[in-house]
mmCIF file of C-alpha atoms in Angstrom:
data_model
loop_
_atom_site.group_PDB
_atom_site.id
_atom_site.type_symbol
_atom_site.label_atom_id
_atom_site.label_comp_id
_atom_site.label_asym_id
_atom_site.label_seq_id
_atom_site.Cartn_x
_atom_site.Cartn_y
_atom_site.Cartn_z
ATOM 1 C CA GLY A 12 93.848 83.021 94.612
ATOM 2 C CA ALA A 13 95.285 83.989 97.953
ATOM 3 C CA GLY A 14 97.441 86.816 96.728
ATOM 4 C CA VAL A 15 98.365 89.020 93.815
ATOM 5 C CA SER A 16 99.592 86.913 90.923
ATOM 6 C CA GLN A 17 101.930 88.172 88.211
ATOM 7 C CA SER A 18 103.065 86.492 85.034
ATOM 8 C CA PRO A 19 105.475 85.767 83.621
ATOM 9 C CA ARG A 20 107.948 85.749 86.516
ATOM 10 C CA TYR A 21 110.815 86.340 84.123
ATOM 11 C CA LYS A 22 110.832 87.825 80.661
ATOM 12 C CA VAL A 23 113.779 88.262 78.332
ATOM 13 C CA ALA A 24 113.258 90.296 75.181
ATOM 14 C CA LYS A 25 115.406 91.828 72.518
ATOM 15 C CA ARG A 26 115.588 95.578 72.216
ATOM 16 C CA GLY A 27 112.765 96.805 70.048
ATOM 17 C CA GLN A 28 110.336 93.995 70.873
ATOM 18 C CA ASP A 29 106.983 94.559 72.536
ATOM 19 C CA VAL A 30 106.211 92.873 75.863
ATOM 20 C CA ALA A 31 103.064 92.366 77.925
ATOM 21 C CA LEU A 32 103.049 91.770 81.661
ATOM 22 C CA ARG A 33 99.993 90.462 83.457
ATOM 23 C CA CYS A 34 98.652 91.103 86.947
ATOM 24 C CA ASP A 35 95.837 89.222 88.678
ATOM 25 C CA PRO A 36 94.897 91.218 91.782
ATOM 26 C CA ILE A 37 93.230 89.829 94.861
ATOM 27 C CA SER A 38 89.573 89.182 94.084
ATOM 28 C CA GLY A 39 87.370 92.144 94.955
ATOM 29 C CA HIS A 40 90.214 94.631 95.238
ATOM 30 C CA VAL A 41 89.234 97.952 93.744
ATOM 31 C CA SER A 42 92.646 99.580 93.551
ATOM 32 C CA LEU A 43 95.498 98.327 91.394
ATOM 33 C CA PHE A 44 98.975 99.803 91.123
ATOM 34 C CA TRP A 45 101.977 99.184 88.911
ATOM 35 C CA TYR A 46 105.481 99.986 90.153
ATOM 36 C CA GLN A 47 108.860 99.739 88.464
ATOM 37 C CA GLN A 48 111.884 98.685 90.498
ATOM 38 C CA ALA A 49 115.276 99.184 88.913
ATOM 39 C CA LEU A 50 118.288 97.354 90.304
ATOM 40 C CA GLY A 51 119.328 98.765 93.666
ATOM 41 C CA GLN A 52 116.354 101.107 93.857
ATOM 42 C CA GLY A 53 113.049 101.150 95.639
ATOM 43 C CA PRO A 54 109.820 100.632 93.711
ATOM 44 C CA GLU A 55 108.644 103.663 91.757
ATOM 45 C CA PHE A 56 105.014 104.350 90.948
ATOM 46 C CA LEU A 57 103.911 103.924 87.353
ATOM 47 C CA THR A 58 100.124 103.963 87.221
ATOM 48 C CA TYR A 59 96.935 103.471 89.244
ATOM 49 C CA PHE A 60 93.520 101.979 88.466
ATOM 50 C CA GLN A 61 90.328 102.251 90.417
ATOM 51 C CA ASN A 62 88.254 99.407 89.020
ATOM 52 C CA GLU A 63 88.599 99.768 85.238
ATOM 53 C CA ALA A 64 89.390 103.482 85.299
ATOM 54 C CA GLN A 65 93.015 104.518 84.962
ATOM 55 C CA LEU A 66 93.046 107.507 87.282
ATOM 56 C CA ASP A 67 96.739 108.241 87.323
ATOM 57 C CA LYS A 68 99.404 107.435 84.773
ATOM 58 C CA SER A 69 101.804 110.153 85.793
ATOM 59 C CA GLY A 70 104.608 107.701 86.507
ATOM 60 C CA LEU A 71 104.717 106.046 83.097
ATOM 61 C CA PRO A 72 108.170 106.960 81.761
ATOM 62 C CA SER A 73 107.196 107.321 78.109
ATOM 63 C CA ASP A 74 104.388 106.805 75.643
ATOM 64 C CA ARG A 75 105.851 103.365 74.969
ATOM 65 C CA PHE A 76 104.277 102.252 78.240
ATOM 66 C CA PHE A 77 100.589 101.441 78.265
ATOM 67 C CA ALA A 78 98.412 99.814 80.920
ATOM 68 C CA GLU A 79 94.837 98.616 80.918
ATOM 69 C CA ARG A 80 92.324 96.932 83.200
ATOM 70 C CA PRO A 81 89.287 96.568 80.953
ATOM 71 C CA GLU A 82 86.998 94.637 83.284
ATOM 72 C CA GLY A 83 88.240 95.984 86.557
ATOM 73 C CA SER A 84 90.146 92.864 87.547
ATOM 74 C CA VAL A 85 93.135 91.603 85.530
ATOM 75 C CA SER A 86 95.547 94.279 84.361
ATOM 76 C CA THR A 87 98.155 94.254 81.626
ATOM 77 C CA LEU A 88 101.194 96.497 81.377
ATOM 78 C CA LYS A 89 102.485 96.717 77.837
ATOM 79 C CA ILE A 90 105.824 98.115 76.787
ATOM 80 C CA GLN A 91 106.350 98.807 73.114
ATOM 81 C CA ARG A 92 109.697 98.994 71.318
ATOM 82 C CA THR A 93 111.556 98.021 74.483
ATOM 83 C CA GLN A 94 114.834 99.713 75.391
ATOM 84 C CA GLN A 95 117.614 98.519 77.657
ATOM 85 C CA GLU A 96 116.635 101.054 80.303
ATOM 86 C CA ASP A 97 113.289 99.257 80.612
ATOM 87 C CA SER A 98 115.079 96.363 82.326
ATOM 88 C CA ALA A 99 113.634 96.205 85.836
ATOM 89 C CA VAL A 100 111.287 94.313 88.093
ATOM 90 C CA TYR A 101 107.681 95.331 87.495
ATOM 91 C CA LEU A 102 105.535 95.029 90.590
ATOM 92 C CA CYS A 103 101.779 94.974 90.769
ATOM 93 C CA ALA A 104 99.892 95.757 93.973
ATOM 94 C CA SER A 105 96.236 95.833 94.895
ATOM 95 C CA SER A 106 94.146 97.047 97.802
ATOM 96 C CA PHE A 107 90.524 96.626 98.763
ATOM 97 C CA ARG A 108 89.590 100.283 98.689
ATOM 98 C CA VAL A 109 91.040 103.555 97.540
ATOM 99 C CA ARG A 110 93.862 104.667 99.851
ATOM 100 C CA ASP A 111 93.563 101.356 101.634
ATOM 101 C CA GLN A 112 96.702 99.991 103.221
ATOM 102 C CA PRO A 113 98.430 97.739 103.024
ATOM 103 C CA GLN A 114 98.885 97.456 99.343
ATOM 104 C CA HIS A 115 99.340 93.752 98.633
ATOM 105 C CA PHE A 116 102.224 93.133 96.269
ATOM 106 C CA GLY A 117 102.813 90.374 93.773
ATOM 107 C CA ASP A 118 106.162 88.659 93.220
ATOM 108 C CA GLY A 119 106.876 90.873 90.242
ATOM 109 C CA THR A 120 108.040 90.247 86.699
ATOM 110 C CA ARG A 121 111.755 90.571 86.108
ATOM 111 C CA LEU A 122 112.189 92.037 82.637
ATOM 112 C CA SER A 123 115.569 91.886 80.930
ATOM 113 C CA ILE A 124 116.098 93.665 77.639
ATOM 114 C CA LEU A 125 119.082 92.455 75.610
ATOM 115 C CA ALA B 75 107.483 116.840 95.830
ATOM 116 C CA GLN B 76 107.823 113.978 98.246
ATOM 117 C CA ARG B 77 110.991 112.040 98.894
ATOM 118 C CA VAL B 78 112.164 109.262 101.190
ATOM 119 C CA THR B 79 115.831 108.848 102.077
ATOM 120 C CA GLN B 80 117.351 105.749 103.592
ATOM 121 C CA PRO B 81 120.996 106.666 104.125
ATOM 122 C CA GLU B 82 122.269 103.146 104.756
ATOM 123 C CA LYS B 83 122.310 100.727 101.869
ATOM 124 C CA LEU B 84 123.684 97.932 104.056
ATOM 125 C CA LEU B 85 123.473 97.335 107.791
ATOM 126 C CA SER B 86 125.052 94.426 109.587
ATOM 127 C CA VAL B 87 124.561 93.583 113.273
ATOM 128 C CA PHE B 88 125.015 90.595 115.535
ATOM 129 C CA LYS B 89 122.141 88.604 116.941
ATOM 130 C CA GLY B 90 120.864 90.166 120.148
ATOM 131 C CA ALA B 91 122.217 93.617 119.343
ATOM 132 C CA PRO B 92 119.936 96.635 118.927
ATOM 133 C CA VAL B 93 119.190 97.717 115.399
ATOM 134 C CA GLU B 94 118.020 101.011 113.961
ATOM 135 C CA LEU B 95 117.234 101.530 110.302
ATOM 136 C CA LYS B 96 117.113 105.200 109.422
ATOM 137 C CA CYS B 97 114.486 106.895 107.307
ATOM 138 C CA ASN B 98 114.083 110.578 106.588
ATOM 139 C CA TYR B 99 111.374 112.089 104.455
ATOM 140 C CA SER B 100 110.585 115.270 102.643
ATOM 141 C CA TYR B 101 106.959 116.342 102.417
ATOM 142 C CA SER B 102 105.319 119.675 103.104
ATOM 143 C CA GLY B 103 102.093 118.352 104.625
ATOM 144 C CA SER B 104 101.193 115.518 106.977
ATOM 145 C CA PRO B 105 102.372 112.249 105.486
ATOM 146 C CA GLU B 106 101.515 108.702 106.283
ATOM 147 C CA LEU B 107 104.678 106.622 106.827
ATOM 148 C CA PHE B 108 105.220 102.903 106.402
ATOM 149 C CA TRP B 109 107.915 100.282 106.644
ATOM 150 C CA TYR B 110 107.752 97.486 104.083
ATOM 151 C CA VAL B 111 109.957 94.382 104.298
ATOM 152 C CA GLN B 112 111.071 91.829 101.748
ATOM 153 C CA TYR B 113 112.484 88.576 103.114
ATOM 154 C CA SER B 114 114.590 86.370 100.880
ATOM 155 C CA ARG B 115 112.508 84.828 98.091
ATOM 156 C CA GLN B 116 109.331 86.445 99.392
ATOM 157 C CA ARG B 117 107.240 89.318 98.162
ATOM 158 C CA LEU B 118 107.204 92.831 99.525
ATOM 159 C CA GLN B 119 104.911 93.112 102.538
ATOM 160 C CA LEU B 120 103.859 95.732 105.026
ATOM 161 C CA LEU B 121 105.714 95.590 108.342
ATOM 162 C CA LEU B 122 104.145 98.539 110.114
ATOM 163 C CA ARG B 123 102.552 101.948 109.641
ATOM 164 C CA HIS B 124 102.906 104.937 111.888
ATOM 165 C CA ILE B 125 99.201 105.528 112.474
ATOM 166 C CA SER B 126 98.720 102.109 114.044
ATOM 167 C CA ARG B 127 101.462 102.773 116.595
ATOM 168 C CA GLU B 128 101.948 99.068 117.164
ATOM 169 C CA SER B 129 104.948 96.801 117.482
ATOM 170 C CA ILE B 130 105.320 94.098 114.841
ATOM 171 C CA LYS B 131 107.876 91.310 115.315
ATOM 172 C CA GLY B 132 109.455 93.472 118.008
ATOM 173 C CA PHE B 133 109.942 96.422 115.654
ATOM 174 C CA THR B 134 108.704 99.916 116.408
ATOM 175 C CA ALA B 135 108.900 103.186 114.533
ATOM 176 C CA ASP B 136 108.050 106.657 115.730
ATOM 177 C CA LEU B 137 107.199 109.513 113.442
ATOM 178 C CA ASN B 138 109.249 112.576 114.381
ATOM 179 C CA LYS B 139 107.786 115.498 112.464
ATOM 180 C CA GLY B 140 110.410 117.930 113.753
ATOM 181 C CA GLU B 141 113.241 115.843 112.366
ATOM 182 C CA THR B 142 111.117 114.449 109.496
ATOM 183 C CA SER B 143 112.219 110.964 110.435
ATOM 184 C CA PHE B 144 110.624 107.567 110.823
ATOM 185 C CA HIS B 145 113.419 105.308 112.041
ATOM 186 C CA LEU B 146 112.747 101.601 112.544
ATOM 187 C CA LYS B 147 114.053 100.100 115.766
ATOM 188 C CA LYS B 148 114.337 96.751 117.451
ATOM 189 C CA PRO B 149 116.100 96.241 120.791
ATOM 190 C CA PHE B 150 117.335 92.712 120.136
ATOM 191 C CA ALA B 151 117.856 91.648 116.532
ATOM 192 C CA GLN B 152 117.174 88.072 115.444
ATOM 193 C CA GLU B 153 118.647 86.190 112.497
ATOM 194 C CA GLU B 154 115.204 85.949 110.925
ATOM 195 C CA ASP B 155 115.100 89.748 110.752
ATOM 196 C CA SER B 156 117.624 89.631 107.911
ATOM 197 C CA ALA B 157 115.822 91.187 104.947
ATOM 198 C CA MET B 158 115.517 94.265 102.747
ATOM 199 C CA TYR B 159 113.616 97.063 104.454
ATOM 200 C CA TYR B 160 111.923 99.918 102.609
ATOM 201 C CA CYS B 161 110.585 103.066 104.153
ATOM 202 C CA ALA B 162 107.616 104.522 102.242
ATOM 203 C CA LEU B 163 105.367 107.556 102.338
ATOM 204 C CA ILE B 164 101.903 108.545 101.199
ATOM 205 C CA GLY B 165 101.282 112.280 101.131
ATOM 206 C CA GLY B 166 97.988 114.058 101.727
ATOM 207 C CA SER B 167 95.077 112.821 99.680
ATOM 208 C CA ASN B 168 97.447 110.819 97.570
ATOM 209 C CA TYR B 169 97.347 107.061 97.263
ATOM 210 C CA LYS B 170 100.651 106.087 95.697
ATOM 211 C CA LEU B 171 103.576 104.960 97.780
ATOM 212 C CA THR B 172 106.902 106.749 97.478
ATOM 213 C CA PHE B 173 109.674 104.384 98.520
ATOM 214 C CA GLY B 174 113.220 104.875 99.697
ATOM 215 C CA LYS B 175 116.016 102.885 98.107
ATOM 216 C CA GLY B 176 115.995 100.321 100.871
ATOM 217 C CA THR B 177 118.387 99.027 103.517
ATOM 218 C CA LEU B 178 119.613 95.447 103.473
ATOM 219 C CA LEU B 179 119.798 94.246 107.062
ATOM 220 C CA THR B 180 121.970 91.262 107.886
ATOM 221 C CA VAL B 181 121.829 89.787 111.358
ATOM 222 C CA ASN B 182 124.835 87.605 112.020
ATOM 223 C CA PRO B 183 124.801 84.653 114.445
#
């Protein structure tokens, strides 16, 4: 596709449920990032992949958050036992090379935990 | 630690007026600074970066290391400039963007 694609666009879940958010980066992009954007805040870094290797997961807020990119393309962010504070927009971004700018962002997944 | 501060949450100007969106940063080394923009119902996209020193859509931004600022300026605002603007930083050999909280610019007719 022409840009980074994220699905679903909206996700509503009950507290305690597990959710999975998908990111399709631009074809051929090596770097993939996940950001979390709470209401009224700027995006905050969660994790970074270079191809299939997760090189940085320092921004993941708890061990309930897990991300993978097994074949170096599509990535999934999984949140287990969701809490209300997990409600946010989750943004995925990709870039052609490491430290390449700009990072190309997807539309995000708006997650609401009831 | 690196931090980006955008002191104005909201900024409203009239069409044709000058506009300046403020950005201050905290970083001990030499950062790379960016402005990202999100228009209504569109995704976040890069507006400009300090190393390219170019003007995009009439906007410019100069990195002032003494004042640790990277303010975004445009001499004559247009209605289509209405959007959310985020200042962002990459520090050193890092690769992850650190964003400010954003400024919502409204340009009134």
